[in-house]
Coordinates of C-alpha atoms and ligand atoms in Angstrom, one line a residue:
M895 CA 9.5 -2.1 -14.5
I896 CA 8.4 -2.2 -10.9
R897 CA 10.0 -3.3 -7.6
L898 CA 8.8 -6.8 -6.7
D899 CA 7.7 -5.8 -3.2
R900 CA 5.7 -2.9 -4.6
F901 CA 4.1 -5.1 -7.2
L902 CA 3.0 -7.6 -4.6
S903 CA 1.6 -5.0 -2.2
N904 CA -0.3 -3.3 -5.1
A905 CA -1.7 -6.6 -6.3
T906 CA -2.5 -8.3 -3.0
A907 CA -3.6 -7.4 0.5
L908 CA 0.0 -7.6 1.7
S909 CA 1.6 -4.4 3.1
R910 CA 5.1 -3.5 1.7
S911 CA 6.9 -5.1 4.7
Q912 CA 4.8 -8.2 4.6
A913 CA 5.6 -8.5 0.8
Q914 CA 9.3 -8.2 1.6
R915 CA 9.0 -11.0 4.2
V916 CA 7.3 -13.4 1.8
V917 CA 9.9 -12.7 -0.9
R918 CA 12.8 -13.3 1.5
A919 CA 11.1 -16.5 2.6
G920 CA 11.4 -17.8 -1.0
R921 CA 7.6 -17.9 -1.5
V922 CA 7.6 -15.9 -4.7
I923 CA 8.3 -17.2 -8.1
V924 CA 8.9 -14.7 -11.0
D925 CA 8.8 -16.2 -14.5
G926 CA 9.7 -19.6 -13.1
V927 CA 12.5 -18.6 -10.8
V928 CA 12.4 -18.1 -7.0
V929 CA 13.4 -14.5 -6.3
K930 CA 14.4 -13.6 -2.8
Q931 CA 15.4 -10.0 -3.3
A932 CA 12.4 -7.8 -2.6
S933 CA 14.0 -4.8 -4.3
S934 CA 14.4 -6.7 -7.6
S935 CA 12.9 -4.9 -10.6
I936 CA 10.4 -6.9 -12.6
E937 CA 8.5 -6.4 -15.8
L938 CA 4.8 -5.6 -15.3
S939 CA 4.2 -8.5 -17.8
A940 CA 6.0 -11.0 -15.6
Q941 CA 4.2 -14.1 -14.4
I942 CA 4.3 -14.1 -10.6
F943 CA 3.3 -16.8 -8.2
L944 CA 2.9 -16.4 -4.5
D945 CA 2.6 -19.7 -2.7
E946 CA 1.8 -21.3 -6.1
V947 CA -1.1 -18.9 -6.6
L948 CA -0.9 -16.6 -9.7
V949 CA -0.9 -12.9 -8.6
A950 CA -2.7 -10.6 -11.0
A951 CA -0.9 -7.6 -12.3
P952 CA -1.7 -4.4 -10.4
L953 CA -3.7 -1.9 -12.4
P954 CA -3.1 1.8 -11.8
R955 CA -5.8 3.2 -9.6
Y956 CA -7.9 6.3 -10.3
L957 CA -10.3 7.6 -7.6
M958 CA -12.6 10.5 -7.0
L959 CA -13.1 11.6 -3.4
H960 CA -15.6 14.0 -2.0
K961 CA -13.3 15.8 0.4
P962 CA -14.9 16.9 3.7
V963 CA -13.9 19.9 5.7
G964 CA -11.0 19.3 8.2
V965 CA -9.2 16.7 6.1
V966 CA -5.8 17.5 4.5
C967 CA -4.6 16.5 1.1
A968 CA -1.3 15.1 2.3
A969 CA 0.2 11.6 2.5
Q970 CA 0.7 12.1 6.3
D971 CA -0.1 14.7 8.8
P972 CA 0.8 14.8 12.5
T973 CA -2.5 16.4 13.6
H974 CA -5.2 16.1 11.0
R975 CA -6.9 13.2 9.2
T976 CA -5.6 13.0 5.6
A977 CA -7.6 12.3 2.5
I978 CA -5.6 9.0 2.1
D979 CA -6.8 7.9 5.6
L980 CA -10.3 8.0 4.2
L981 CA -9.5 5.3 1.6
D982 CA -10.1 1.7 2.6
L983 CA -7.6 0.2 0.2
P984 CA -5.0 -2.5 0.8
N985 CA -2.0 -0.5 -0.2
P986 CA -2.4 3.3 -0.2
A987 CA 1.3 3.9 -0.6
G988 CA 2.1 5.4 -4.0
L989 CA -1.3 7.2 -4.3
H990 CA -1.1 10.9 -4.7
F991 CA -3.4 13.9 -5.5
A992 CA -4.0 15.3 -8.9
G993 CA -4.4 18.8 -7.4
R994 CA -5.0 19.5 -3.7
L995 CA -7.7 21.3 -1.8
D996 CA -7.2 23.4 1.4
I997 CA -8.2 21.9 4.7
D998 CA -11.3 24.1 4.9
A999 CA -12.4 23.4 1.3
T1000 CA -14.7 20.6 0.2
G1001 CA -15.4 18.8 -3.1
L1002 CA -13.7 16.9 -5.9
V1003 CA -10.2 15.5 -5.3
L1004 CA -8.7 13.1 -7.8
I1005 CA -6.3 10.4 -6.4
T1006 CA -4.1 8.1 -8.4
D1007 CA -0.9 6.2 -8.5
D1008 CA -0.4 7.0 -12.2
G1009 CA 2.1 9.9 -12.3
H1010 CA 1.8 10.5 -16.0
W1011 CA -2.0 10.8 -15.7
S1012 CA -1.8 13.3 -12.8
H1013 CA 0.9 15.3 -14.6
R1014 CA -1.5 15.9 -17.5
I1015 CA -3.9 17.4 -15.0
V1016 CA -1.6 19.5 -12.8
S1017 CA 1.0 20.6 -15.3
P1018 CA 0.7 24.4 -16.0
V1019 CA 1.0 23.6 -19.7
S1020 CA -2.3 21.7 -19.7
Q1021 CA -4.2 24.7 -18.4
C1022 CA -6.8 22.3 -17.0
A1023 CA -10.1 24.0 -16.0
K1024 CA -11.2 23.7 -12.4
T1025 CA -14.6 24.9 -11.3
Y1026 CA -15.4 26.1 -7.8
R1027 CA -18.5 27.2 -6.0
V1028 CA -17.5 30.2 -3.8
W1029 CA -19.3 31.8 -0.9
L1030 CA -18.1 35.2 0.1
A1031 CA -18.2 37.3 3.3
D1032 CA -19.4 40.4 1.5
P1033 CA -21.4 41.1 -1.6
L1034 CA -19.4 41.5 -4.8
D1035 CA -20.6 43.8 -7.6
E1036 CA -20.5 43.1 -11.3
Q1037 CA -17.6 45.4 -11.9
K1038 CA -15.4 43.6 -9.4
A1039 CA -16.4 40.2 -10.7
G1040 CA -15.5 41.4 -14.2
R1041 CA -11.9 42.0 -12.9
L1042 CA -11.6 38.4 -12.1
A1043 CA -12.8 37.4 -15.5
K1044 CA -10.1 39.6 -17.1
G1045 CA -7.3 38.5 -14.8
I1046 CA -6.2 40.1 -11.5
T1047 CA -2.8 40.5 -9.9
L1048 CA -2.4 38.6 -6.7
Q1049 CA -0.6 39.9 -3.7
G1050 CA 3.1 39.3 -3.9
E1051 CA 2.9 38.3 -7.6
K1052 CA 3.7 40.2 -10.8
Q1053 CA 1.9 38.0 -13.5
P1054 CA -1.9 38.5 -13.4
T1055 CA -4.1 35.4 -13.3
R1056 CA -5.3 34.0 -16.5
P1057 CA -8.8 35.0 -17.6
A1058 CA -11.4 33.2 -15.6
E1059 CA -15.1 32.4 -16.1
I1060 CA -17.3 33.8 -13.3
E1061 CA -21.0 33.2 -12.9
R1062 CA -23.1 35.1 -10.3
L1063 CA -25.4 32.9 -8.3
S1064 CA -26.3 35.6 -5.7
S1065 CA -24.5 38.7 -4.5
K1066 CA -22.3 36.6 -2.2
E1067 CA -22.2 33.3 -4.2
F1068 CA -20.3 32.6 -7.4
R1069 CA -19.1 29.8 -9.6
L1070 CA -15.6 30.4 -10.8
T1071 CA -13.6 28.4 -13.4
I1072 CA -9.8 28.9 -13.5
S1073 CA -7.2 27.2 -15.6
E1074 CA -4.2 27.6 -13.3
G1075 CA -3.3 26.2 -9.9
R1076 CA -1.5 28.8 -7.9
Y1077 CA -1.2 28.6 -4.2
H1078 CA -4.6 29.3 -2.5
Q1079 CA -5.6 30.8 -5.8
V1080 CA -9.3 31.2 -5.4
K1081 CA -9.1 32.7 -1.9
R1082 CA -6.3 35.1 -3.1
M1083 CA -8.3 36.2 -6.2
F1084 CA -11.2 37.4 -4.0
A1085 CA -8.8 38.8 -1.4
A1086 CA -7.3 40.9 -4.1
L1087 CA -10.8 42.5 -4.4
G1088 CA -10.9 43.1 -0.6
N1089 CA -13.4 40.3 -0.1
R1090 CA -13.0 36.9 1.8
V1091 CA -14.0 33.4 0.8
I1092 CA -15.9 31.8 3.7
R1093 CA -16.7 28.5 1.9
L1094 CA -15.1 26.8 -1.1
H1095 CA -16.2 23.7 -2.9
R1096 CA -14.7 22.2 -6.0
E1097 CA -17.3 20.9 -8.5
S1098 CA -15.2 19.7 -11.4
I1099 CA -11.7 19.2 -12.8
G1100 CA -11.7 19.3 -16.6
A1101 CA -14.6 17.1 -17.8
I1102 CA -14.7 15.1 -14.5
S1103 CA -17.5 16.4 -12.1
L1104 CA -18.0 15.4 -8.5
D1105 CA -20.5 12.5 -8.4
P1106 CA -23.6 13.8 -6.7
D1107 CA -24.1 10.3 -5.1
L1108 CA -20.9 10.7 -3.0
V1109 CA -21.5 12.4 0.3
A1110 CA -18.5 14.1 2.0
G1111 CA -15.9 11.5 2.9
E1112 CA -17.0 9.0 0.3
Y1113 CA -15.0 8.0 -2.8
R1114 CA -15.4 5.8 -5.9
P1115 CA -13.2 4.5 -8.7
L1116 CA -13.3 6.6 -11.9
S1117 CA -15.0 5.0 -14.8
P1118 CA -12.8 4.2 -17.9
A1119 CA -14.4 7.1 -19.7
E1120 CA -13.5 9.5 -16.9
V1121 CA -9.9 8.2 -16.8
A1122 CA -9.7 8.7 -20.6
F1123 CA -10.5 12.5 -20.3
F1124 CA -6.8 13.1 -19.4
Ligands
URA344 N1 -8.0 27.8 -4.3 C1 -8.0 28.0 -3.0 O1 -7.8 29.1 -2.5 N2 -8.0 26.9 -2.2 C2 -8.2 25.6 -2.7 O2 -8.3 24.6 -1.9 C3 -8.3 25.5 -4.1 C4 -8.2 26.5 -4.9

C-alpha cells in the first residue's frame, strides 16, 4: 500500500503538494472511483487515472552517485549542498542513502527509495564489504598495516574492528576493505595507529563498483544486475 499523493508524485512530475491539489480537485480516479483524499492508501496494483490519463505505477529507484568533496549525505542541510540536491529527479522525497560518506570523502554512494534493499546493505548482520582507497599523512609500515588486517580497537570503543583486507599501493596509499560501518570508521582505524587520512574515496560496496564513466557529481541508475546483488 502507498499513499495516493506519494504514488502520484513518484509516478509523475508533480510535487507532493501539487499531487494533493489534483486529488482534492477530483481529477484522480482510482479503480474507477474518484478519490478526493490525498492521504488515502492505495494498492500498488491499483489502476489510476489523472485527468483521464493512465498513470504508470512508480518503480523503486536505485542510483549510484559519484560523490564529490564538499557535499553531505543528508536529506537537507542548512549550509552545504546535499547529495540529493545533485539529483535531477521529479520527486527526490523518499530517497535515502544505503551508507553515507563524510563531507570530505568522495566516491560511491548508493541511493534508493527501497528500504528493504538498503537495509540488506547497511544492516550489521549483512557484513557487507566496502572498499576504500586511502591516502595518509604519514608512511605506514607493514607491521602497523597488519594490525588493521587483524582488527584494531578504536578510541572510545571496546570491541575491536572486524578483520579487514589491506593492500599497500605505496607507503602512504592503501586500499582497505571493511565489513562494518562504524562512525568515521576508516579515519578512526588509521587514527588508532597514530596516522591521519588526508583523502578517502569509496570504490565499491559489495559487488557494486563505482562506474569509471561517472565524474564527481554525476549519477546513473543501477542496472537490474546491480540491483540484484543485494
Ligand atoms: N569511514 C570514514 O571514516 N569516513 C567515511 O566517509 C566512510 C568510512
